[in-house]
Amino acid sequence: MQLDQAQPFPYNFELKSTALVIIDMQRDFIEPGGFGESLGNDVSLLSAIVPACQAVLAAWRDAGGLVVHTREAHRADLSDCPPAKRHRGNPSLRIGDAGPMGRILVAGEPGNQIIPALAPLPGEIAIDKPGKGAFYATPLHELLQQEGITHLVFMGVTTEVCVQTSMREANDRGYDCLLLEDCTESYFPAFKTAAVEMLRAQGAIVGWTATSDHLLSLLATPPARQ
């Protein structure tokens, strides 16, 4: 398949060797009452991308592509959450504190779950990650290698933090990465704009970007015409 509208030049991939990676679309970040809001952010900015993410996820599933979901999550005893992370900033609720949806960013708590609209299906990969990157202290690379994956299509939040970190980690491991611009967002729109431009600068130094409508059109094209 060739996505001609990708920037800075066409993105070529085969569905069988490509995974859709959905970064941290969790209630703690997307819904009121979670960690994102405790930091003083407007979570409606992130929830606005849910319909576009739903459309891509449905089409990807229909096409038979591999799906990966990530959650930023820590053990109940916070042994995998360094003090430098927990005590950073001045949130009203810190990681591990009890909030309206349970303990903040703790695995298994209600707020730590992926929003229902994008919930994983049986057989899809779901990764709990203690850091910002999807590859740090997780088995993701090994799981992707077992599936013969060489290309990754990214969606999720936030663009400049966990999404960008994961794409850079993936790039260092040899994956060709594409970010769907309308399926990612930041609490700070200017940060998203800057991150997108950085990722695709200098000849896709980290990866390509495109909008979801072009990918959806490509996925809907009969195989004989691709």
JSON list of C-alpha atoms in Angstrom, two decimals:
[
{"chain": "A", "resi": 1, "resn": "MET", "atom": "CA", "xyz": [0.00, 0.00, 0.00]},
{"chain": "A", "resi": 2, "resn": "GLN", "atom": "CA", "xyz": [1.17, 3.54, -0.70]},
{"chain": "A", "resi": 3, "resn": "LEU", "atom": "CA", "xyz": [-0.25, 6.52, 1.17]},
{"chain": "A", "resi": 4, "resn": "ASP", "atom": "CA", "xyz": [0.53, 9.25, -1.35]},
{"chain": "A", "resi": 5, "resn": "GLN", "atom": "CA", "xyz": [-0.75, 12.10, 0.82]},
{"chain": "A", "resi": 6, "resn": "ALA", "atom": "CA", "xyz": [1.65, 11.44, 3.68]},
{"chain": "A", "resi": 7, "resn": "GLN", "atom": "CA", "xyz": [4.24, 14.07, 4.53]},
{"chain": "A", "resi": 8, "resn": "PRO", "atom": "CA", "xyz": [7.02, 14.68, 3.71]},
{"chain": "A", "resi": 9, "resn": "PHE", "atom": "CA", "xyz": [6.62, 12.01, 0.98]},
{"chain": "A", "resi": 10, "resn": "PRO", "atom": "CA", "xyz": [4.52, 8.87, 0.38]},
{"chain": "A", "resi": 11, "resn": "TYR", "atom": "CA", "xyz": [4.42, 6.23, 3.10]},
{"chain": "A", "resi": 12, "resn": "ASN", "atom": "CA", "xyz": [4.63, 2.64, 1.89]},
{"chain": "A", "resi": 13, "resn": "PHE", "atom": "CA", "xyz": [3.49, -0.28, 4.04]},
{"chain": "A", "resi": 14, "resn": "GLU", "atom": "CA", "xyz": [1.99, -3.76, 3.96]},
{"chain": "A", "resi": 15, "resn": "LEU", "atom": "CA", "xyz": [-0.96, -4.39, 6.23]},
{"chain": "A", "resi": 16, "resn": "LYS", "atom": "CA", "xyz": [0.37, -7.77, 7.35]},
{"chain": "A", "resi": 17, "resn": "SER", "atom": "CA", "xyz": [3.55, -6.17, 8.69]},
{"chain": "A", "resi": 18, "resn": "THR", "atom": "CA", "xyz": [1.98, -3.01, 10.14]},
{"chain": "A", "resi": 19, "resn": "ALA", "atom": "CA", "xyz": [0.40, -2.44, 13.54]},
{"chain": "A", "resi": 20, "resn": "LEU", "atom": "CA", "xyz": [-1.94, 0.32, 14.66]},
{"chain": "A", "resi": 21, "resn": "VAL", "atom": "CA", "xyz": [-0.63, 1.66, 17.98]},
{"chain": "A", "resi": 22, "resn": "ILE", "atom": "CA", "xyz": [-3.08, 3.60, 20.14]},
{"chain": "A", "resi": 23, "resn": "ILE", "atom": "CA", "xyz": [-1.30, 5.51, 22.88]},
{"chain": "A", "resi": 24, "resn": "ASP", "atom": "CA", "xyz": [-2.89, 6.07, 26.29]},
{"chain": "A", "resi": 25, "resn": "MET", "atom": "CA", "xyz": [-6.50, 6.79, 25.38]},
{"chain": "A", "resi": 26, "resn": "GLN", "atom": "CA", "xyz": [-7.36, 6.35, 29.05]},
{"chain": "A", "resi": 27, "resn": "ARG", "atom": "CA", "xyz": [-10.11, 7.76, 31.19]},
{"chain": "A", "resi": 28, "resn": "ASP", "atom": "CA", "xyz": [-7.49, 9.45, 33.41]},
{"chain": "A", "resi": 29, "resn": "PHE", "atom": "CA", "xyz": [-6.43, 11.61, 30.45]},
{"chain": "A", "resi": 30, "resn": "ILE", "atom": "CA", "xyz": [-9.63, 11.92, 28.41]},
{"chain": "A", "resi": 31, "resn": "GLU", "atom": "CA", "xyz": [-12.44, 12.28, 30.95]},
{"chain": "A", "resi": 32, "resn": "PRO", "atom": "CA", "xyz": [-13.21, 14.91, 33.61]},
{"chain": "A", "resi": 33, "resn": "GLY", "atom": "CA", "xyz": [-12.01, 13.94, 37.08]},
{"chain": "A", "resi": 34, "resn": "GLY", "atom": "CA", "xyz": [-8.85, 12.20, 35.95]},
{"chain": "A", "resi": 35, "resn": "PHE", "atom": "CA", "xyz": [-5.15, 12.97, 36.12]},
{"chain": "A", "resi": 36, "resn": "GLY", "atom": "CA", "xyz": [-5.19, 15.25, 33.10]},
{"chain": "A", "resi": 37, "resn": "GLU", "atom": "CA", "xyz": [-7.77, 17.52, 34.64]},
{"chain": "A", "resi": 38, "resn": "SER", "atom": "CA", "xyz": [-5.97, 17.45, 38.01]},
{"chain": "A", "resi": 39, "resn": "LEU", "atom": "CA", "xyz": [-3.04, 19.09, 36.23]},
{"chain": "A", "resi": 40, "resn": "GLY", "atom": "CA", "xyz": [-5.33, 21.96, 35.25]},
{"chain": "A", "resi": 41, "resn": "ASN", "atom": "CA", "xyz": [-5.89, 20.88, 31.66]},
{"chain": "A", "resi": 42, "resn": "ASP", "atom": "CA", "xyz": [-8.97, 21.12, 29.45]},
{"chain": "A", "resi": 43, "resn": "VAL", "atom": "CA", "xyz": [-9.66, 17.44, 28.70]},
{"chain": "A", "resi": 44, "resn": "SER", "atom": "CA", "xyz": [-12.24, 18.30, 26.04]},
{"chain": "A", "resi": 45, "resn": "LEU", "atom": "CA", "xyz": [-9.34, 19.01, 23.68]},
{"chain": "A", "resi": 46, "resn": "LEU", "atom": "CA", "xyz": [-8.34, 15.34, 23.88]},
{"chain": "A", "resi": 47, "resn": "SER", "atom": "CA", "xyz": [-11.84, 13.87, 23.80]},
{"chain": "A", "resi": 48, "resn": "ALA", "atom": "CA", "xyz": [-12.47, 15.68, 20.51]},
{"chain": "A", "resi": 49, "resn": "ILE", "atom": "CA", "xyz": [-10.30, 13.18, 18.60]},
{"chain": "A", "resi": 50, "resn": "VAL", "atom": "CA", "xyz": [-12.25, 10.12, 19.76]},
{"chain": "A", "resi": 51, "resn": "PRO", "atom": "CA", "xyz": [-14.60, 9.90, 16.71]},
{"chain": "A", "resi": 52, "resn": "ALA", "atom": "CA", "xyz": [-11.66, 9.98, 14.27]},
{"chain": "A", "resi": 53, "resn": "CYS", "atom": "CA", "xyz": [-9.82, 7.37, 16.32]},
{"chain": "A", "resi": 54, "resn": "GLN", "atom": "CA", "xyz": [-12.93, 5.18, 16.38]},
{"chain": "A", "resi": 55, "resn": "ALA", "atom": "CA", "xyz": [-13.24, 5.33, 12.60]},
{"chain": "A", "resi": 56, "resn": "VAL", "atom": "CA", "xyz": [-9.62, 4.31, 12.05]},
{"chain": "A", "resi": 57, "resn": "LEU", "atom": "CA", "xyz": [-9.79, 1.54, 14.64]},
{"chain": "A", "resi": 58, "resn": "ALA", "atom": "CA", "xyz": [-12.93, 0.08, 13.07]},
{"chain": "A", "resi": 59, "resn": "ALA", "atom": "CA", "xyz": [-11.44, 0.16, 9.58]},
{"chain": "A", "resi": 60, "resn": "TRP", "atom": "CA", "xyz": [-8.15, -1.32, 10.76]},
{"chain": "A", "resi": 61, "resn": "ARG", "atom": "CA", "xyz": [-9.96, -4.15, 12.49]},
{"chain": "A", "resi": 62, "resn": "ASP", "atom": "CA", "xyz": [-12.10, -4.79, 9.41]},
{"chain": "A", "resi": 63, "resn": "ALA", "atom": "CA", "xyz": [-8.93, -4.98, 7.31]},
{"chain": "A", "resi": 64, "resn": "GLY", "atom": "CA", "xyz": [-7.46, -7.56, 9.70]},
{"chain": "A", "resi": 65, "resn": "GLY", "atom": "CA", "xyz": [-4.56, -5.44, 10.94]},
{"chain": "A", "resi": 66, "resn": "LEU", "atom": "CA", "xyz": [-2.81, -5.91, 14.28]},
{"chain": "A", "resi": 67, "resn": "VAL", "atom": "CA", "xyz": [-3.89, -3.48, 17.02]},
{"chain": "A", "resi": 68, "resn": "VAL", "atom": "CA", "xyz": [-1.81, -2.38, 20.02]},
{"chain": "A", "resi": 69, "resn": "HIS", "atom": "CA", "xyz": [-3.20, -0.38, 22.95]},
{"chain": "A", "resi": 70, "resn": "THR", "atom": "CA", "xyz": [-1.05, 1.22, 25.64]},
{"chain": "A", "resi": 71, "resn": "ARG", "atom": "CA", "xyz": [-1.89, 2.47, 29.11]},
{"chain": "A", "resi": 72, "resn": "GLU", "atom": "CA", "xyz": [0.37, 4.56, 31.30]},
{"chain": "A", "resi": 73, "resn": "ALA", "atom": "CA", "xyz": [0.05, 2.50, 34.46]},
{"chain": "A", "resi": 74, "resn": "HIS", "atom": "CA", "xyz": [1.95, 1.82, 37.66]},
{"chain": "A", "resi": 75, "resn": "ARG", "atom": "CA", "xyz": [1.95, -1.01, 40.16]},
{"chain": "A", "resi": 76, "resn": "ALA", "atom": "CA", "xyz": [-0.22, -0.52, 43.25]},
{"chain": "A", "resi": 77, "resn": "ASP", "atom": "CA", "xyz": [2.86, -0.10, 45.44]},
{"chain": "A", "resi": 78, "resn": "LEU", "atom": "CA", "xyz": [4.31, 2.49, 43.02]},
{"chain": "A", "resi": 79, "resn": "SER", "atom": "CA", "xyz": [7.60, 0.61, 42.95]},
{"chain": "A", "resi": 80, "resn": "ASP", "atom": "CA", "xyz": [7.88, 1.40, 39.23]},
{"chain": "A", "resi": 81, "resn": "CYS", "atom": "CA", "xyz": [7.13, 5.11, 39.67]},
{"chain": "A", "resi": 82, "resn": "PRO", "atom": "CA", "xyz": [10.27, 7.05, 40.57]},
{"chain": "A", "resi": 83, "resn": "PRO", "atom": "CA", "xyz": [9.89, 10.00, 42.95]},
{"chain": "A", "resi": 84, "resn": "ALA", "atom": "CA", "xyz": [11.15, 12.29, 40.19]},
{"chain": "A", "resi": 85, "resn": "LYS", "atom": "CA", "xyz": [8.00, 11.45, 38.24]},
{"chain": "A", "resi": 86, "resn": "ARG", "atom": "CA", "xyz": [5.50, 11.36, 41.09]},
{"chain": "A", "resi": 87, "resn": "HIS", "atom": "CA", "xyz": [6.56, 14.65, 42.64]},
{"chain": "A", "resi": 88, "resn": "ARG", "atom": "CA", "xyz": [6.97, 16.65, 39.43]},
{"chain": "A", "resi": 89, "resn": "GLY", "atom": "CA", "xyz": [4.78, 19.72, 39.00]},
{"chain": "A", "resi": 90, "resn": "ASN", "atom": "CA", "xyz": [1.95, 20.88, 41.23]},
{"chain": "A", "resi": 91, "resn": "PRO", "atom": "CA", "xyz": [-1.12, 18.74, 40.45]},
{"chain": "A", "resi": 92, "resn": "SER", "atom": "CA", "xyz": [-4.13, 18.60, 42.75]},
{"chain": "A", "resi": 93, "resn": "LEU", "atom": "CA", "xyz": [-3.79, 14.79, 42.63]},
{"chain": "A", "resi": 94, "resn": "ARG", "atom": "CA", "xyz": [-0.53, 12.90, 42.28]},
{"chain": "A", "resi": 95, "resn": "ILE", "atom": "CA", "xyz": [0.10, 9.45, 40.81]},
{"chain": "A", "resi": 96, "resn": "GLY", "atom": "CA", "xyz": [-1.22, 6.90, 43.30]},
{"chain": "A", "resi": 97, "resn": "ASP", "atom": "CA", "xyz": [-3.60, 9.32, 45.04]},
{"chain": "A", "resi": 98, "resn": "ALA", "atom": "CA", "xyz": [-7.30, 8.46, 45.24]},
{"chain": "A", "resi": 99, "resn": "GLY", "atom": "CA", "xyz": [-9.38, 10.42, 42.74]},
{"chain": "A", "resi": 100, "resn": "PRO", "atom": "CA", "xyz": [-12.94, 10.32, 41.46]},
{"chain": "A", "resi": 101, "resn": "MET", "atom": "CA", "xyz": [-12.09, 7.28, 39.29]},
{"chain": "A", "resi": 102, "resn": "GLY", "atom": "CA", "xyz": [-9.83, 5.46, 41.72]},
{"chain": "A", "resi": 103, "resn": "ARG", "atom": "CA", "xyz": [-6.12, 5.80, 42.30]},
{"chain": "A", "resi": 104, "resn": "ILE", "atom": "CA", "xyz": [-4.45, 7.95, 39.66]},
{"chain": "A", "resi": 105, "resn": "LEU", "atom": "CA", "xyz": [-2.51, 6.02, 36.97]},
{"chain": "A", "resi": 106, "resn": "VAL", "atom": "CA", "xyz": [-2.54, 2.76, 38.94]},
{"chain": "A", "resi": 107, "resn": "ALA", "atom": "CA", "xyz": [-3.08, -0.43, 36.96]},
{"chain": "A", "resi": 108, "resn": "GLY", "atom": "CA", "xyz": [-6.55, -1.91, 37.31]},
{"chain": "A", "resi": 109, "resn": "GLU", "atom": "CA", "xyz": [-8.21, 1.25, 38.62]},
{"chain": "A", "resi": 110, "resn": "PRO", "atom": "CA", "xyz": [-11.31, 2.53, 36.76]},
{"chain": "A", "resi": 111, "resn": "GLY", "atom": "CA", "xyz": [-9.62, 5.70, 35.57]},
{"chain": "A", "resi": 112, "resn": "ASN", "atom": "CA", "xyz": [-6.65, 3.78, 34.24]},
{"chain": "A", "resi": 113, "resn": "GLN", "atom": "CA", "xyz": [-8.80, 1.89, 31.75]},
{"chain": "A", "resi": 114, "resn": "ILE", "atom": "CA", "xyz": [-8.98, 2.76, 28.07]},
{"chain": "A", "resi": 115, "resn": "ILE", "atom": "CA", "xyz": [-12.17, 4.66, 27.26]},
{"chain": "A", "resi": 116, "resn": "PRO", "atom": "CA", "xyz": [-15.06, 2.37, 26.22]},
{"chain": "A", "resi": 117, "resn": "ALA", "atom": "CA", "xyz": [-15.18, 3.79, 22.69]},
{"chain": "A", "resi": 118, "resn": "LEU", "atom": "CA", "xyz": [-11.68, 2.43, 22.00]},
{"chain": "A", "resi": 119, "resn": "ALA", "atom": "CA", "xyz": [-11.56, -0.53, 24.37]},
{"chain": "A", "resi": 120, "resn": "PRO", "atom": "CA", "xyz": [-9.34, -3.46, 23.32]},
{"chain": "A", "resi": 121, "resn": "LEU", "atom": "CA", "xyz": [-10.90, -6.59, 21.90]},
{"chain": "A", "resi": 122, "resn": "PRO", "atom": "CA", "xyz": [-9.75, -10.11, 22.79]},
{"chain": "A", "resi": 123, "resn": "GLY", "atom": "CA", "xyz": [-6.60, -10.91, 20.87]},
{"chain": "A", "resi": 124, "resn": "GLU", "atom": "CA", "xyz": [-5.41, -7.32, 20.63]},
{"chain": "A", "resi": 125, "resn": "ILE", "atom": "CA", "xyz": [-2.19, -6.37, 22.40]},
{"chain": "A", "resi": 126, "resn": "ALA", "atom": "CA", "xyz": [-2.64, -4.23, 25.52]},
{"chain": "A", "resi": 127, "resn": "ILE", "atom": "CA", "xyz": [0.52, -2.90, 27.18]},
{"chain": "A", "resi": 128, "resn": "ASP", "atom": "CA", "xyz": [0.84, -1.29, 30.61]},
{"chain": "A", "resi": 129, "resn": "LYS", "atom": "CA", "xyz": [3.81, 1.06, 30.49]},
{"chain": "A", "resi": 130, "resn": "PRO", "atom": "CA", "xyz": [5.41, 2.75, 33.51]},
{"chain": "A", "resi": 131, "resn": "GLY", "atom": "CA", "xyz": [7.01, 5.49, 31.43]},
{"chain": "A", "resi": 132, "resn": "LYS", "atom": "CA", "xyz": [6.11, 7.86, 28.65]},
{"chain": "A", "resi": 133, "resn": "GLY", "atom": "CA", "xyz": [7.43, 5.62, 25.88]},
{"chain": "A", "resi": 134, "resn": "ALA", "atom": "CA", "xyz": [5.64, 2.44, 24.84]},
{"chain": "A", "resi": 135, "resn": "PHE", "atom": "CA", "xyz": [8.92, 0.49, 24.62]},
{"chain": "A", "resi": 136, "resn": "TYR", "atom": "CA", "xyz": [10.47, 1.40, 27.98]},
{"chain": "A", "resi": 137, "resn": "ALA", "atom": "CA", "xyz": [10.21, -1.51, 30.47]},
{"chain": "A", "resi": 138, "resn": "THR", "atom": "CA", "xyz": [7.58, -3.30, 28.36]},
{"chain": "A", "resi": 139, "resn": "PRO", "atom": "CA", "xyz": [7.62, -6.39, 26.08]},
{"chain": "A", "resi": 140, "resn": "LEU", "atom": "CA", "xyz": [6.28, -4.43, 23.11]},
{"chain": "A", "resi": 141, "resn": "HIS", "atom": "CA", "xyz": [9.30, -4.75, 20.83]},
{"chain": "A", "resi": 142, "resn": "GLU", "atom": "CA", "xyz": [9.48, -8.51, 21.32]},
{"chain": "A", "resi": 143, "resn": "LEU", "atom": "CA", "xyz": [5.75, -8.91, 20.71]},
{"chain": "A", "resi": 144, "resn": "LEU", "atom": "CA", "xyz": [5.93, -6.89, 17.50]},
{"chain": "A", "resi": 145, "resn": "GLN", "atom": "CA", "xyz": [8.92, -8.87, 16.29]},
{"chain": "A", "resi": 146, "resn": "GLN", "atom": "CA", "xyz": [7.06, -12.12, 16.89]},
{"chain": "A", "resi": 147, "resn": "GLU", "atom": "CA", "xyz": [4.29, -10.83, 14.61]},
{"chain": "A", "resi": 148, "resn": "GLY", "atom": "CA", "xyz": [6.71, -9.74, 11.87]},
{"chain": "A", "resi": 149, "resn": "ILE", "atom": "CA", "xyz": [5.84, -6.06, 12.30]},
{"chain": "A", "resi": 150, "resn": "THR", "atom": "CA", "xyz": [8.07, -3.49, 10.60]},
{"chain": "A", "resi": 151, "resn": "HIS", "atom": "CA", "xyz": [5.73, -0.48, 10.33]},
{"chain": "A", "resi": 152, "resn": "LEU", "atom": "CA", "xyz": [3.65, 1.33, 12.94]},
{"chain": "A", "resi": 153, "resn": "VAL", "atom": "CA", "xyz": [0.68, 3.71, 12.57]},
{"chain": "A", "resi": 154, "resn": "PHE", "atom": "CA", "xyz": [0.24, 5.89, 15.67]},
{"chain": "A", "resi": 155, "resn": "MET", "atom": "CA", "xyz": [-2.79, 7.51, 17.28]},
{"chain": "A", "resi": 156, "resn": "GLY", "atom": "CA", "xyz": [-3.38, 8.76, 20.82]},
{"chain": "A", "resi": 157, "resn": "VAL", "atom": "CA", "xyz": [-2.30, 11.28, 23.44]},
{"chain": "A", "resi": 158, "resn": "THR", "atom": "CA", "xyz": [-0.55, 13.42, 24.12]},
{"chain": "A", "resi": 159, "resn": "THR", "atom": "CA", "xyz": [1.23, 14.28, 20.90]},
{"chain": "A", "resi": 160, "resn": "GLU", "atom": "CA", "xyz": [4.34, 15.87, 22.36]},
{"chain": "A", "resi": 161, "resn": "VAL", "atom": "CA", "xyz": [4.77, 13.53, 25.31]},
{"chain": "A", "resi": 162, "resn": "CYS", "atom": "CA", "xyz": [3.82, 9.85, 25.14]},
{"chain": "A", "resi": 163, "resn": "VAL", "atom": "CA", "xyz": [3.11, 9.73, 21.39]},
{"chain": "A", "resi": 164, "resn": "GLN", "atom": "CA", "xyz": [6.30, 11.49, 20.35]},
{"chain": "A", "resi": 165, "resn": "THR", "atom": "CA", "xyz": [8.39, 9.53, 22.86]},
{"chain": "A", "resi": 166, "resn": "SER", "atom": "CA", "xyz": [6.98, 6.22, 21.59]},
{"chain": "A", "resi": 167, "resn": "MET", "atom": "CA", "xyz": [7.60, 7.18, 17.96]},
{"chain": "A", "resi": 168, "resn": "ARG", "atom": "CA", "xyz": [11.20, 8.11, 18.71]},
{"chain": "A", "resi": 169, "resn": "GLU", "atom": "CA", "xyz": [11.71, 4.83, 20.55]},
{"chain": "A", "resi": 170, "resn": "ALA", "atom": "CA", "xyz": [10.20, 2.97, 17.61]},
{"chain": "A", "resi": 171, "resn": "ASN", "atom": "CA", "xyz": [12.39, 4.83, 15.13]},
{"chain": "A", "resi": 172, "resn": "ASP", "atom": "CA", "xyz": [15.50, 3.85, 17.09]},
{"chain": "A", "resi": 173, "resn": "ARG", "atom": "CA", "xyz": [14.38, 0.21, 16.85]},
{"chain": "A", "resi": 174, "resn": "GLY", "atom": "CA", "xyz": [14.01, 0.34, 13.08]},
{"chain": "A", "resi": 175, "resn": "TYR", "atom": "CA", "xyz": [10.26, 0.76, 12.61]},
{"chain": "A", "resi": 176, "resn": "ASP", "atom": "CA", "xyz": [8.84, 3.02, 9.89]},
{"chain": "A", "resi": 177, "resn": "CYS", "atom": "CA", "xyz": [6.25, 5.14, 11.69]},
{"chain": "A", "resi": 178, "resn": "LEU", "atom": "CA", "xyz": [3.24, 7.16, 10.58]},
{"chain": "A", "resi": 179, "resn": "LEU", "atom": "CA", "xyz": [1.34, 9.57, 12.85]},
{"chain": "A", "resi": 180, "resn": "LEU", "atom": "CA", "xyz": [-2.31, 10.34, 12.08]},
{"chain": "A", "resi": 181, "resn": "GLU", "atom": "CA", "xyz": [-2.52, 14.07, 12.73]},
{"chain": "A", "resi": 182, "resn": "ASP", "atom": "CA", "xyz": [-6.25, 14.27, 13.44]},
{"chain": "A", "resi": 183, "resn": "CYS", "atom": "CA", "xyz": [-6.10, 11.21, 15.72]},
{"chain": "A", "resi": 184, "resn": "THR", "atom": "CA", "xyz": [-3.65, 12.75, 18.19]},
{"chain": "A", "resi": 185, "resn": "GLU", "atom": "CA", "xyz": [-3.91, 15.79, 20.41]},
{"chain": "A", "resi": 186, "resn": "SER", "atom": "CA", "xyz": [-2.30, 17.81, 23.17]},
{"chain": "A", "resi": 187, "resn": "TYR", "atom": "CA", "xyz": [-3.65, 19.90, 26.03]},
{"chain": "A", "resi": 188, "resn": "PHE", "atom": "CA", "xyz": [-1.56, 22.63, 24.36]},
{"chain": "A", "resi": 189, "resn": "PRO", "atom": "CA", "xyz": [-2.38, 23.01, 20.62]},
{"chain": "A", "resi": 190, "resn": "ALA", "atom": "CA", "xyz": [0.90, 24.78, 19.90]},
{"chain": "A", "resi": 191, "resn": "PHE", "atom": "CA", "xyz": [2.81, 21.82, 21.32]},
{"chain": "A", "resi": 192, "resn": "LYS", "atom": "CA", "xyz": [0.99, 19.44, 18.97]},
{"chain": "A", "resi": 193, "resn": "THR", "atom": "CA", "xyz": [1.82, 21.62, 15.97]},
{"chain": "A", "resi": 194, "resn": "ALA", "atom": "CA", "xyz": [5.49, 21.77, 16.93]},
{"chain": "A", "resi": 195, "resn": "ALA", "atom": "CA", "xyz": [5.70, 18.03, 17.62]},
{"chain": "A", "resi": 196, "resn": "VAL", "atom": "CA", "xyz": [4.13, 17.09, 14.28]},
{"chain": "A", "resi": 197, "resn": "GLU", "atom": "CA", "xyz": [6.54, 19.35, 12.44]},
{"chain": "A", "resi": 198, "resn": "MET", "atom": "CA", "xyz": [9.54, 17.94, 14.34]},
{"chain": "A", "resi": 199, "resn": "LEU", "atom": "CA", "xyz": [8.59, 14.33, 13.68]},
{"chain": "A", "resi": 200, "resn": "ARG", "atom": "CA", "xyz": [8.38, 14.71, 9.90]},
{"chain": "A", "resi": 201, "resn": "ALA", "atom": "CA", "xyz": [11.19, 17.25, 9.48]},
{"chain": "A", "resi": 202, "resn": "GLN", "atom": "CA", "xyz": [14.43, 16.52, 7.63]},
{"chain": "A", "resi": 203, "resn": "GLY", "atom": "CA", "xyz": [12.95, 13.84, 5.39]},
{"chain": "A", "resi": 204, "resn": "ALA", "atom": "CA", "xyz": [10.82, 12.07, 8.03]},
{"chain": "A", "resi": 205, "resn": "ILE", "atom": "CA", "xyz": [13.64, 11.99, 10.56]},
{"chain": "A", "resi": 206, "resn": "VAL", "atom": "CA", "xyz": [11.33, 10.28, 13.06]},
{"chain": "A", "resi": 207, "resn": "GLY", "atom": "CA", "xyz": [8.38, 9.39, 10.86]},
{"chain": "A", "resi": 208, "resn": "TRP", "atom": "CA", "xyz": [5.64, 10.40, 8.47]},
{"chain": "A", "resi": 209, "resn": "THR", "atom": "CA", "xyz": [2.36, 12.20, 9.16]},
{"chain": "A", "resi": 210, "resn": "ALA", "atom": "CA", "xyz": [-1.00, 12.10, 7.38]},
{"chain": "A", "resi": 211, "resn": "THR", "atom": "CA", "xyz": [-4.69, 12.63, 8.09]},
{"chain": "A", "resi": 212, "resn": "SER", "atom": "CA", "xyz": [-7.01, 9.74, 8.77]},
{"chain": "A", "resi": 213, "resn": "ASP", "atom": "CA", "xyz": [-9.31, 10.33, 5.80]},
{"chain": "A", "resi": 214, "resn": "HIS", "atom": "CA", "xyz": [-6.54, 9.36, 3.38]},
{"chain": "A", "resi": 215, "resn": "LEU", "atom": "CA", "xyz": [-5.71, 6.19, 5.32]},
{"chain": "A", "resi": 216, "resn": "LEU", "atom": "CA", "xyz": [-9.39, 5.26, 5.50]},
{"chain": "A", "resi": 217, "resn": "SER", "atom": "CA", "xyz": [-9.73, 5.72, 1.75]},
{"chain": "A", "resi": 218, "resn": "LEU", "atom": "CA", "xyz": [-6.71, 3.53, 1.15]},
{"chain": "A", "resi": 219, "resn": "LEU", "atom": "CA", "xyz": [-7.99, 0.79, 3.45]},
{"chain": "A", "resi": 220, "resn": "ALA", "atom": "CA", "xyz": [-11.34, 0.83, 1.62]},
{"chain": "A", "resi": 221, "resn": "THR", "atom": "CA", "xyz": [-9.71, 0.40, -1.79]},
{"chain": "A", "resi": 222, "resn": "PRO", "atom": "CA", "xyz": [-10.12, -3.14, -3.22]},
{"chain": "A", "resi": 223, "resn": "PRO", "atom": "CA", "xyz": [-6.79, -5.03, -3.08]},
{"chain": "A", "resi": 224, "resn": "ALA", "atom": "CA", "xyz": [-6.55, -5.36, -6.87]},
{"chain": "A", "resi": 225, "resn": "ARG", "atom": "CA", "xyz": [-6.47, -1.55, -7.20]},
{"chain": "A", "resi": 226, "resn": "GLN", "atom": "CA", "xyz": [-3.95, -0.82, -4.46]}
]
